[in-house]
Structures are given as C-alpha cells and as structure tokens.
mmCIF file of C-alpha atoms and ligand atoms in Angstrom:
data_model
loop_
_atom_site.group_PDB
_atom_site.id
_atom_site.type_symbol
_atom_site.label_atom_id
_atom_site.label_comp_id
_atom_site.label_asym_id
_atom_site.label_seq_id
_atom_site.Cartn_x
_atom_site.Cartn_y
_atom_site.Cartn_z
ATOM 1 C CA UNK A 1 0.000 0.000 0.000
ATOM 2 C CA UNK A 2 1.476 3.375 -0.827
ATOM 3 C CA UNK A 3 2.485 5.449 2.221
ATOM 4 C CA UNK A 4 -0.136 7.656 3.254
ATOM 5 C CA UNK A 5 0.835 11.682 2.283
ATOM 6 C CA UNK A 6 0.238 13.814 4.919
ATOM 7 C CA UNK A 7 -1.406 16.683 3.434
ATOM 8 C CA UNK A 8 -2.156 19.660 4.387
ATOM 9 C CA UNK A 9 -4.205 22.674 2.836
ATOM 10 C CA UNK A 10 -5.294 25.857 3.679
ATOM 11 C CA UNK A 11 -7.753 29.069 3.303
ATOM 12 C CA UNK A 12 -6.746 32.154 3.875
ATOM 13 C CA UNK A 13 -8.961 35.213 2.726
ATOM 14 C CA UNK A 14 -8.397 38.836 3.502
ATOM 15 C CA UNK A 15 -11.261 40.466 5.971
ATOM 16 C CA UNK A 16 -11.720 42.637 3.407
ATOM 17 C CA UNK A 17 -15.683 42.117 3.298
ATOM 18 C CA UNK A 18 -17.998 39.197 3.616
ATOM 19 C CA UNK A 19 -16.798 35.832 1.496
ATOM 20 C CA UNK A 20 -18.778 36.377 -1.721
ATOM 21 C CA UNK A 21 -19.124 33.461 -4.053
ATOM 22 C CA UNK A 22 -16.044 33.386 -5.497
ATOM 23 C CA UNK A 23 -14.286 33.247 -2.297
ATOM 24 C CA UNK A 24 -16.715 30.426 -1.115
ATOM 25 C CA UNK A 25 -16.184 28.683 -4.461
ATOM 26 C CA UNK A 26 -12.272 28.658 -3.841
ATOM 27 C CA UNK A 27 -12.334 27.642 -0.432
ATOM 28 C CA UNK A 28 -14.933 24.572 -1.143
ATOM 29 C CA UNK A 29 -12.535 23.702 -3.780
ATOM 30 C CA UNK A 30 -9.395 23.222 -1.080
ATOM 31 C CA UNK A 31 -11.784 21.716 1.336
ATOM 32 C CA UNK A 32 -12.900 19.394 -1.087
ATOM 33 C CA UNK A 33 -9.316 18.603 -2.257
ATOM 34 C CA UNK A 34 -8.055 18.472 1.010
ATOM 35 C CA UNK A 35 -10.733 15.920 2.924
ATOM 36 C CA UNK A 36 -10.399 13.580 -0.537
ATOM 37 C CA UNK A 37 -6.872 13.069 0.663
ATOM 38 C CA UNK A 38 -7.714 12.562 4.376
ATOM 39 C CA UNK A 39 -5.288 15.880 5.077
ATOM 40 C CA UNK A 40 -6.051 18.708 7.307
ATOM 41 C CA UNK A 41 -7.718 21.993 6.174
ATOM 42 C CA UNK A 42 -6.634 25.169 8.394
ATOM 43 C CA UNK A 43 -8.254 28.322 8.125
ATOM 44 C CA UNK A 44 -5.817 31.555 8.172
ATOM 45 C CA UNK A 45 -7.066 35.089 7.967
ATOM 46 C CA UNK A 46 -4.975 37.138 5.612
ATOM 47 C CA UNK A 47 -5.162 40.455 8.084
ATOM 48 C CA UNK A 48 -1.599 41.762 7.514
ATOM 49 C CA UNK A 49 -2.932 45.373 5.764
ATOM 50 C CA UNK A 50 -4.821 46.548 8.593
ATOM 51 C CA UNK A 51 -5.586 49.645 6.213
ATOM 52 C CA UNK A 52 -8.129 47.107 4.293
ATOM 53 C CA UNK A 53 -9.701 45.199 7.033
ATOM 54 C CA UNK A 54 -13.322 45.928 7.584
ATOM 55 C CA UNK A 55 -14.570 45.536 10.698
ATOM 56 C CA UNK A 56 -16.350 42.443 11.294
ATOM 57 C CA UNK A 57 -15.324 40.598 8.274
ATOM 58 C CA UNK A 58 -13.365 38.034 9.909
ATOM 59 C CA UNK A 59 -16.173 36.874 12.351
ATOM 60 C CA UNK A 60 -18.476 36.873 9.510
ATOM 61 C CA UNK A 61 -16.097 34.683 7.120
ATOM 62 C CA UNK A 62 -15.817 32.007 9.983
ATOM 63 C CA UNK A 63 -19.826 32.157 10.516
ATOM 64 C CA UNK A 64 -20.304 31.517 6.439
ATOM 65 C CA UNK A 65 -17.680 28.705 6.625
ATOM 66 C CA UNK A 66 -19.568 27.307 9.672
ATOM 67 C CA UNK A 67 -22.288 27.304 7.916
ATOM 68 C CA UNK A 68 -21.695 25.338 4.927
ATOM 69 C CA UNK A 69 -19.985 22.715 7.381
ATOM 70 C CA UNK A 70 -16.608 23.855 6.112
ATOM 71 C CA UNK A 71 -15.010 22.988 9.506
ATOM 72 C CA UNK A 72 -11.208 23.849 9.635
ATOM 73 C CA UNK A 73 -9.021 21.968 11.765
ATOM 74 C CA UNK A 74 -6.416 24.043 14.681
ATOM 75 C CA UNK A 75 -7.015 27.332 15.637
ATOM 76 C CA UNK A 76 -7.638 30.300 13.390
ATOM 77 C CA UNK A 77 -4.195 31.701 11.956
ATOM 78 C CA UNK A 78 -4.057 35.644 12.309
ATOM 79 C CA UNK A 79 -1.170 37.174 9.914
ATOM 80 C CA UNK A 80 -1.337 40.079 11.966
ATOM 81 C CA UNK A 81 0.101 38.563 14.895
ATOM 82 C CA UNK A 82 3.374 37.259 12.688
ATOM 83 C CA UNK A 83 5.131 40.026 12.784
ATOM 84 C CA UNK A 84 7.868 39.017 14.747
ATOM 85 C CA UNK A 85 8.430 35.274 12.202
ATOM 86 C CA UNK A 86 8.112 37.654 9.072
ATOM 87 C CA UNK A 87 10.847 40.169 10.559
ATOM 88 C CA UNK A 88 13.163 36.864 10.889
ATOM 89 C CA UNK A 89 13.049 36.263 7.519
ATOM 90 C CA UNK A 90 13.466 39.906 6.531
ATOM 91 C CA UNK A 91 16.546 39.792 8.552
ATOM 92 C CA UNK A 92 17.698 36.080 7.112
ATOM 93 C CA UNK A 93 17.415 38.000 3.416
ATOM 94 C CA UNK A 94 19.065 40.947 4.602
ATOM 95 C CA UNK A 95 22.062 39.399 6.022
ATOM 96 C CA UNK A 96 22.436 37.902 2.659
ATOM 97 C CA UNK A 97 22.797 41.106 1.012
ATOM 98 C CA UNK A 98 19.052 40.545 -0.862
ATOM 99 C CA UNK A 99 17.598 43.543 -0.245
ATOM 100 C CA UNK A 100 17.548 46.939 -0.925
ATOM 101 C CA UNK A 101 16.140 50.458 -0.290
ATOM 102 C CA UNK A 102 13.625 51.740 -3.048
ATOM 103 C CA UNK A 103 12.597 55.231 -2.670
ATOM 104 C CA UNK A 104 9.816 54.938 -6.038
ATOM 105 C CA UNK A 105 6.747 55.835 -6.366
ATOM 106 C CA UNK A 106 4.653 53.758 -8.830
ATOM 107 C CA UNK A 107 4.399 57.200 -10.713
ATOM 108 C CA UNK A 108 8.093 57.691 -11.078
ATOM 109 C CA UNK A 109 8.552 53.961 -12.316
ATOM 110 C CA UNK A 110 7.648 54.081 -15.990
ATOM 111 C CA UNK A 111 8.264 50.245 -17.154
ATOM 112 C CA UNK A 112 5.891 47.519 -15.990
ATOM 113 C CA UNK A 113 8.716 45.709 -14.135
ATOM 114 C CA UNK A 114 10.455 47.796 -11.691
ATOM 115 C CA UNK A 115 14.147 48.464 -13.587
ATOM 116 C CA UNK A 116 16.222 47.998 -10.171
ATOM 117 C CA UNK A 117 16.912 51.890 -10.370
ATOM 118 C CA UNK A 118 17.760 52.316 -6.232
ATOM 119 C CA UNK A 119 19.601 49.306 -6.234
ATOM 120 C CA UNK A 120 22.788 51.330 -5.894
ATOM 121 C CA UNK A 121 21.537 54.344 -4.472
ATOM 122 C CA UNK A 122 22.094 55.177 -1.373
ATOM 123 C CA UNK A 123 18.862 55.783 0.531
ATOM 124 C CA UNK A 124 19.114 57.483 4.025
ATOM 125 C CA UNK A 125 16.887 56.436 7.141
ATOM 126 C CA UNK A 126 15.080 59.382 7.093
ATOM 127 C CA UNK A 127 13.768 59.445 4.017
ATOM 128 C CA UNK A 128 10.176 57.240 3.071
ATOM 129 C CA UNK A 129 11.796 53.945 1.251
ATOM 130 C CA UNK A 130 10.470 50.546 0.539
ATOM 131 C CA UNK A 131 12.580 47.368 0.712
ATOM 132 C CA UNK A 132 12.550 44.921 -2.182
ATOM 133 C CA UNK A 133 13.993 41.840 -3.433
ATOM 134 C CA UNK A 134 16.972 41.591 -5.445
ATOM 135 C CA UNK A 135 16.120 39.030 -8.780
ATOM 136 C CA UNK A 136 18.601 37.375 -11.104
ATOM 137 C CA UNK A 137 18.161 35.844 -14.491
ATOM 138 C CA UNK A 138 16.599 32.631 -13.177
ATOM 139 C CA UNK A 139 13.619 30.525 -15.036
ATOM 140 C CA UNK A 140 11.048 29.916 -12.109
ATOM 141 C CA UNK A 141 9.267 26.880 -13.277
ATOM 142 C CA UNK A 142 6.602 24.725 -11.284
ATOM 143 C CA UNK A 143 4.145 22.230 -12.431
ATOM 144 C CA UNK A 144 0.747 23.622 -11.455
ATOM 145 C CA UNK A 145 -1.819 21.135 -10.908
ATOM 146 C CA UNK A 146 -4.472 23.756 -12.415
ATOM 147 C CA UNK A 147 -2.692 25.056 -14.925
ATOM 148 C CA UNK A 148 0.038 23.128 -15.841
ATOM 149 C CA UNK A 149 3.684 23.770 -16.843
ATOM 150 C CA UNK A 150 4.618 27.339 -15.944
ATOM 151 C CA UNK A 151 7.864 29.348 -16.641
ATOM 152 C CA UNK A 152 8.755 32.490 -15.598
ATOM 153 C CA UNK A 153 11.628 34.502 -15.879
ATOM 154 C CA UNK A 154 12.450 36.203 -12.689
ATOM 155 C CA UNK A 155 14.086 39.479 -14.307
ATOM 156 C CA UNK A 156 11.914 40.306 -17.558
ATOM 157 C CA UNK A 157 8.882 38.682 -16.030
ATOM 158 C CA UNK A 158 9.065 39.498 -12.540
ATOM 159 C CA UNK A 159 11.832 42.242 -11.689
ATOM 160 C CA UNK A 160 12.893 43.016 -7.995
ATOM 161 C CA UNK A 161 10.057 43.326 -5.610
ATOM 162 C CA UNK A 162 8.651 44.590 -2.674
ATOM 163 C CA UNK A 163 8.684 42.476 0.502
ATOM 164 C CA UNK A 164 8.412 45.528 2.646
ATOM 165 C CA UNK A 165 6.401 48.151 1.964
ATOM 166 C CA UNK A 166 6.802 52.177 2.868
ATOM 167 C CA UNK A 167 4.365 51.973 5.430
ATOM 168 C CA UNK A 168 6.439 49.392 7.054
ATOM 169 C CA UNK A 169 4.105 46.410 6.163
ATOM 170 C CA UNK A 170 5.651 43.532 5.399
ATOM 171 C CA UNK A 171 4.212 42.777 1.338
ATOM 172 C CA UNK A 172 1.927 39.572 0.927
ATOM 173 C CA UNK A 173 4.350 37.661 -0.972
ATOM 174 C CA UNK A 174 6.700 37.672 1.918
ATOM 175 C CA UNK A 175 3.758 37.028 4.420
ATOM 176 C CA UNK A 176 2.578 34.349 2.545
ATOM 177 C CA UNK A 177 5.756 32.323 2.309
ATOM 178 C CA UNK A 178 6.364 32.211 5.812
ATOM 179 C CA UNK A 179 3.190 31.473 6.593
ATOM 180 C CA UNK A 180 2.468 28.710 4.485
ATOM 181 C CA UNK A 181 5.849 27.516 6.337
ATOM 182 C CA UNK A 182 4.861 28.185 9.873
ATOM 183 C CA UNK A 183 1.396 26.146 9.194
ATOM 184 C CA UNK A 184 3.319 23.423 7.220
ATOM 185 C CA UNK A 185 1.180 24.123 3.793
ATOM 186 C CA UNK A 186 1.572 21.168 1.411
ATOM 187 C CA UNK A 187 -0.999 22.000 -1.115
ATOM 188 C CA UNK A 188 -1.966 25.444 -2.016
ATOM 189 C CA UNK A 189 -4.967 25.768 -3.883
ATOM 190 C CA UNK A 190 -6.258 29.255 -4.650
ATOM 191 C CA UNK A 191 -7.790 30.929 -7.530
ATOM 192 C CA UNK A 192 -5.998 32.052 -11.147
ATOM 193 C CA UNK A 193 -5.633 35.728 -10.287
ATOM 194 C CA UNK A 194 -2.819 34.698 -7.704
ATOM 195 C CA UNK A 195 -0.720 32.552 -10.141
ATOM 196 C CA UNK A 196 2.062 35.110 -11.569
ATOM 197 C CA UNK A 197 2.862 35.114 -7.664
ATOM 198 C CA UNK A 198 3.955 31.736 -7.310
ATOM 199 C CA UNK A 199 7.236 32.436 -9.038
ATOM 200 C CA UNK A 200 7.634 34.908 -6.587
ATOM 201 C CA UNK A 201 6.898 33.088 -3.947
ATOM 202 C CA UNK A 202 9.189 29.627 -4.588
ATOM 203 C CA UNK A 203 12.169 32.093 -5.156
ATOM 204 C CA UNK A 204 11.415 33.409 -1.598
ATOM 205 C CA UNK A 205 11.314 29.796 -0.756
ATOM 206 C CA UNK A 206 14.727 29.283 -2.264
ATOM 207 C CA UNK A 207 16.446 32.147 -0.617
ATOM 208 C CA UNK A 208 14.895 31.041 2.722
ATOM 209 C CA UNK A 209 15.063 27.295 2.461
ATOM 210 C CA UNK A 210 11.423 26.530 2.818
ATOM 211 C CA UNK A 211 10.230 23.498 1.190
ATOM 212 C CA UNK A 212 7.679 24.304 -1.928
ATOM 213 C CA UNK A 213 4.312 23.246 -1.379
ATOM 214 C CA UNK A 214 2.625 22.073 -4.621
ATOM 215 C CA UNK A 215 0.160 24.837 -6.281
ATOM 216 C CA UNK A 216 -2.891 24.214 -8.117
ATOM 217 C CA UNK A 217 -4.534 27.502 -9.402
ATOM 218 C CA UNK A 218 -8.410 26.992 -10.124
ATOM 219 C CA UNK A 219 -10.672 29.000 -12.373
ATOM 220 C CA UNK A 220 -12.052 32.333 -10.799
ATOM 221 C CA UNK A 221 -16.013 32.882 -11.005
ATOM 222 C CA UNK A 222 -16.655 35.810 -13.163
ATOM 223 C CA UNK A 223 -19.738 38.320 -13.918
ATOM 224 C CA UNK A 224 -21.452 38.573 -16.953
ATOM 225 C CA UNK A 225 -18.639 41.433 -18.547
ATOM 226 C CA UNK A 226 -15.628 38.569 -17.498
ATOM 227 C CA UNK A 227 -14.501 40.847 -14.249
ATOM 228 C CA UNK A 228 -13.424 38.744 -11.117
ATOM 229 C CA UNK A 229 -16.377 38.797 -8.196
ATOM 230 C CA UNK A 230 -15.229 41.087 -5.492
ATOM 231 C CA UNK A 231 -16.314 43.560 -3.617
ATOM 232 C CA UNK A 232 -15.652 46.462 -6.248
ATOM 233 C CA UNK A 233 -17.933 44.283 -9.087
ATOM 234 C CA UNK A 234 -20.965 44.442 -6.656
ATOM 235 C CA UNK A 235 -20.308 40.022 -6.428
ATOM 236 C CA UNK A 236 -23.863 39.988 -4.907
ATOM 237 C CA UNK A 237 -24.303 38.753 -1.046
ATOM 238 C CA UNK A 238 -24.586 34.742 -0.702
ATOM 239 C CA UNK A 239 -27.649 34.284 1.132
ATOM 240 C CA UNK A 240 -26.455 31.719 4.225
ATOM 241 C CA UNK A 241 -29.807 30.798 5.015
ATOM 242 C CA UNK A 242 -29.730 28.125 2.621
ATOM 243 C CA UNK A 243 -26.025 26.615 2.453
ATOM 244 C CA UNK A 244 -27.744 23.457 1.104
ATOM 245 C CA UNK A 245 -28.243 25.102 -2.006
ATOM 246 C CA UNK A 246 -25.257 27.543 -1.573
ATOM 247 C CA UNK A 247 -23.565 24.158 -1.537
ATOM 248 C CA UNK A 248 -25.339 22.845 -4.713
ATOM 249 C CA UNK A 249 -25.000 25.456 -6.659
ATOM 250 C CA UNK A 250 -20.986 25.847 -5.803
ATOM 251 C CA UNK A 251 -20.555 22.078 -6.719
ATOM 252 C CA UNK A 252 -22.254 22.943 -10.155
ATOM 253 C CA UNK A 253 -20.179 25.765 -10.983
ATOM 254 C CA UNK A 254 -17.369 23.533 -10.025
ATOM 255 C CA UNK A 255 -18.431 20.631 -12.670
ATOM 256 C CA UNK A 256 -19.064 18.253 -10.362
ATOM 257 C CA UNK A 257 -22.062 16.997 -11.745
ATOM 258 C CA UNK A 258 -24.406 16.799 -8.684
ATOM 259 C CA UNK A 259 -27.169 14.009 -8.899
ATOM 260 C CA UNK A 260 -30.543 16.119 -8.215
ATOM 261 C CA UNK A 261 -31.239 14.876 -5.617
ATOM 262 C CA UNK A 262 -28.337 16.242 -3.785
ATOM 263 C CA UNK A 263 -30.530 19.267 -3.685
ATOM 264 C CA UNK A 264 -32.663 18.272 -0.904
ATOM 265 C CA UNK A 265 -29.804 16.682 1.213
ATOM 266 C CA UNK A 266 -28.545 18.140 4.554
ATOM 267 C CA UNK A 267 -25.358 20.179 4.528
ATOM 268 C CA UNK A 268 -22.881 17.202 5.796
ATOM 269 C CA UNK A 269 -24.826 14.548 3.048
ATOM 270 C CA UNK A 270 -23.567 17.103 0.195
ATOM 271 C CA UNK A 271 -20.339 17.489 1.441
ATOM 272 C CA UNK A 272 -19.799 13.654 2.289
ATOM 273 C CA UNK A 273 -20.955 13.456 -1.452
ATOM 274 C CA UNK A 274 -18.676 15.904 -2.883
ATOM 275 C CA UNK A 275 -15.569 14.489 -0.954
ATOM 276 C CA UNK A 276 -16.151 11.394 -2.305
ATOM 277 C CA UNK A 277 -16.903 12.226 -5.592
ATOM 278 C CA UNK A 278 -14.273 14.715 -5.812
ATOM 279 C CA UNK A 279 -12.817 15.225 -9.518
ATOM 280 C CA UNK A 280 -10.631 18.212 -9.593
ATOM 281 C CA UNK A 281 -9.347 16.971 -12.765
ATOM 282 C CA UNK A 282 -12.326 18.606 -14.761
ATOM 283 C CA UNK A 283 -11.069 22.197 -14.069
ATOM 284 C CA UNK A 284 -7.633 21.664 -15.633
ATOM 285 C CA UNK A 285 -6.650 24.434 -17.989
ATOM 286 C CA UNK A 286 -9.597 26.805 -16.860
ATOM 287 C CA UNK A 287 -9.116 30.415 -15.910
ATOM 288 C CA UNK A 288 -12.428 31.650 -15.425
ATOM 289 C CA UNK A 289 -16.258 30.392 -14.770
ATOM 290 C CA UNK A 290 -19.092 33.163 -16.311
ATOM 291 C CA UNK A 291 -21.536 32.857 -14.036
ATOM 292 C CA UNK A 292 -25.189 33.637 -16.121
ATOM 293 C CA UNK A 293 -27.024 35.240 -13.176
ATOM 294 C CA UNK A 294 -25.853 36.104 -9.732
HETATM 295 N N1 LIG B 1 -5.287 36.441 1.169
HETATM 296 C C1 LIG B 1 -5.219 36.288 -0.252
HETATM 297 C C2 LIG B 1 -6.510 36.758 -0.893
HETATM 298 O O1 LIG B 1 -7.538 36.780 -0.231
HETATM 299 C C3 LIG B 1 -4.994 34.869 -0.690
HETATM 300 C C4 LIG B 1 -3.700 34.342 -0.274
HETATM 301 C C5 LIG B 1 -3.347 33.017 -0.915
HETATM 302 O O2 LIG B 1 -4.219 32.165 -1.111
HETATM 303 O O3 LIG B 1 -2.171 32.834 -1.165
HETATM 304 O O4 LIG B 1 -6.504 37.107 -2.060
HETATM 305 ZN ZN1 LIG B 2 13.495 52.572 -6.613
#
C-alpha cells in the first residue's frame, strides 16, 4: 500500500468584506481537495494590511464557513500577529545582502517591471523607502496542478520586488511564504488571479530554504462582462440561510455533476458526497467560470 501523504491545505482570505461566491467557491474547492486526501484543512485570515480590514469581516467569514460545514481543523491563523516570524526572515534576506532600499513611487517607475533603479543608491533612514527583493536571471518553473507547466523569468517577467512596503508592512508575498511555512502548507490551492505570484513566492522559498508546497490555481467565477467577483464588481451577497443550495450550486459551478437529488440533502450529506466524488481533474486548464445570473 502506498504510504499515506500527509497533506495539508489551507484558506486564507483577507477580511476585506464578507466571502462572496467566489471566495466560497475557492475555499470549497481546497476543502474538497483536502478531505479527498484525508489531510487537514486550516483556516488563516490574511489580516496583515490593517488599512483594508473591515470591521467584522473576519467573524463573519468564519460564521459563512460554519455554515456550509466547512469545519477547519487548529485554531484560526491571524497574519497580523506574525510580525515578529516575518521580521526573521526579513533579517535572514538581509544578512544575505538581498535587499535593498527603493525610494519609487509607482508614478516615477515608468516600465511595468520595476528596472532595479535604487539598487545602488544610497537611501538614508530618514527618508520614506520601501525594501525589495533583489532578482537574477533565473527561469522559475513549477508544475501547477491547475494550470500546468509554468515558466517564468524572474528578471523580464518578474523584476525586484517589494517584501516591505513604505508603510512598514511587510508585502503579501513575503507574508505568505512564511506562513504557508509556519502552518506546514503542502498543497496550495487558490484561484488564477494569484498565479504570476507563485514564481515569486518559490524564489522566496529558495532564498529562505522553505520546502515548496505544490500549487494548483483553479478558475475564478466571473460576472457577466468577465470581471473577477469582489467587492468592487458588486459580487452579490450569498444568502447563508440556505447553504444546502449555496452548496449545490458551488458544486455545479465547479463541474461536479451533482445528482438532483443532492438538492434536498442536509449540509454534511452534500459534502460527504462531494468528498467522495471529488474530480478536480475537470477544471484543468480553466481560468475563469461566467456565471449567467448572480
Ligand atoms: N489572502 C489572499 C486573498 O484573499 C490569498 C492568499 C493566498 O491564497 O495565497 O486574495
Ligand atoms: Zn526605486
């Protein structure tokens, strides 16, 4: 018998707002995923830009998960309270002479990829810098289990970024690395719009030593015009007093084919359905799901 994987996946929206579909669509997905492989599903809130939170939001994300009967296992993950493990590997970087002091302003950098301009400047404590990354010619290439084979070129495709911004925030693709470290992330699942920051994230993984969990990027739902549902579209409430058919419907717009029945089951029969049914497989190579009415 082949040895059993221990697996381990994760959620982690920003309390930005209440989980719209699309959220709820991405984190049924890694639930799904997750419970087929008898691994763990933790639940971290991404609450690092404080600036963004909304009050509220993160007690009303765990009350939709709880809801559907997406139960995570160990306590709720708070970025904010990681400062202190995201300052070690700041430090770890810049002892290794990766960093630098950028005193830009997106107006002042004309190219899409930042052209390394303050890498040699010198920048003086008192003036309003931000710290980024220092690249090199590197191919980034990972086989996403979405997507498929991806390369990247770190300097034409990528160009030095920002782990630390000017307000002193540490930037999500440094958060996220250690993170999905500290919580011992092997599968990342998470919608399409976050792929062109997995090569930055497994060359953060290389600098620091962290093991690379395996990505699998799935479709995002979009509205009627093909824009993502957030907050700014208008993605219409999801209405929690029925998560039976909040369920349904999700499992639908995933292409998991659910017998009609599976309508008028309780919420634990659908999901006991939908783990064992589970075909991930018929998302591969799809970027985005039109949904016809909201
Ligand atoms: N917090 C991020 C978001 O809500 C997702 C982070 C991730 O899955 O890597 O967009
Ligand atoms: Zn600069």
């Amino acid at each position: 018998m082949a040895e059993k994987q221990n697996v381990i996946g994760r959620f982690a929206p920003s309390p930005t707002g209440t989980l719209h579909l699309g959220s709820l669509y991405t984190a049924l997905a890694s639930y799904l995923d997750v419970r087929s492989k008898q691994g763990q599903w933790l639940l971290r809130i991404d609450d690092i830009d404080c600036s963004r939170n909304v009050d509220g939001a993160s007690s009303a994300i765990l009350y939709a998960l709880d809801a559907l009967g997406l139960h995570w296992d160990a306590d709720v993950v708070y970025q904010s309270q990681h400062h202190e493990y995201y300052e070690a590997a700041f430090m770890q970087l810049s002892n290794n002479n990766m960093v630098y002091r950028c005193t830009c302003s997106r107006k002042n950098i004309d190219a899409l990829i930042y052209p390394g301009s303050c890498r040699e400047k010198v920048v003086l404590d008192v003036m309003s810098y931000a710290w980024r990354l220092k690249t090199d010619q590197r191919i980034i290439s990972f086989y996403d289990e979405g997507q498929g084979l991806i390369h990247h070129a770190l300097d034409t495709q990528h160009g030095d970024f920002i782990i630390k911004r000017k307000d002193r925030l540490f930037a999500y693709q440094l958060a996220v690395v250690v993170d999905d470290y500290l919580q011992g992330v092997t599968h990342v699942m998470r919608g399409c719009d976050l792929i062109d920051s997995t090569p930055k994230q497994i060359y953060l993984q290389s600098l620091l030593n962290l093991a690379q969990p395996c990505y699998h990027h799935l479709p995002i739902l979009v509205d009627s015009f093909g824009a993502k549902l957030s907050k700014q579209t208008r993605a219409p409430v999801v209405d929690l007093t029925n998560p039976e058919w909040v369920l349904f419907r999700l499992l639908g717009l995933l292409s998991q084919n659910p017998p009609a029945v599976l309508a008028k089951a309780s919420v634990s029969e659908i999901l006991q359905w939908a783990i064992s049914n589970w075909q991930p497989h018929v998302l591969i190579g799809l970027q985005a799901i039109k949904l016809n009415k909201c």
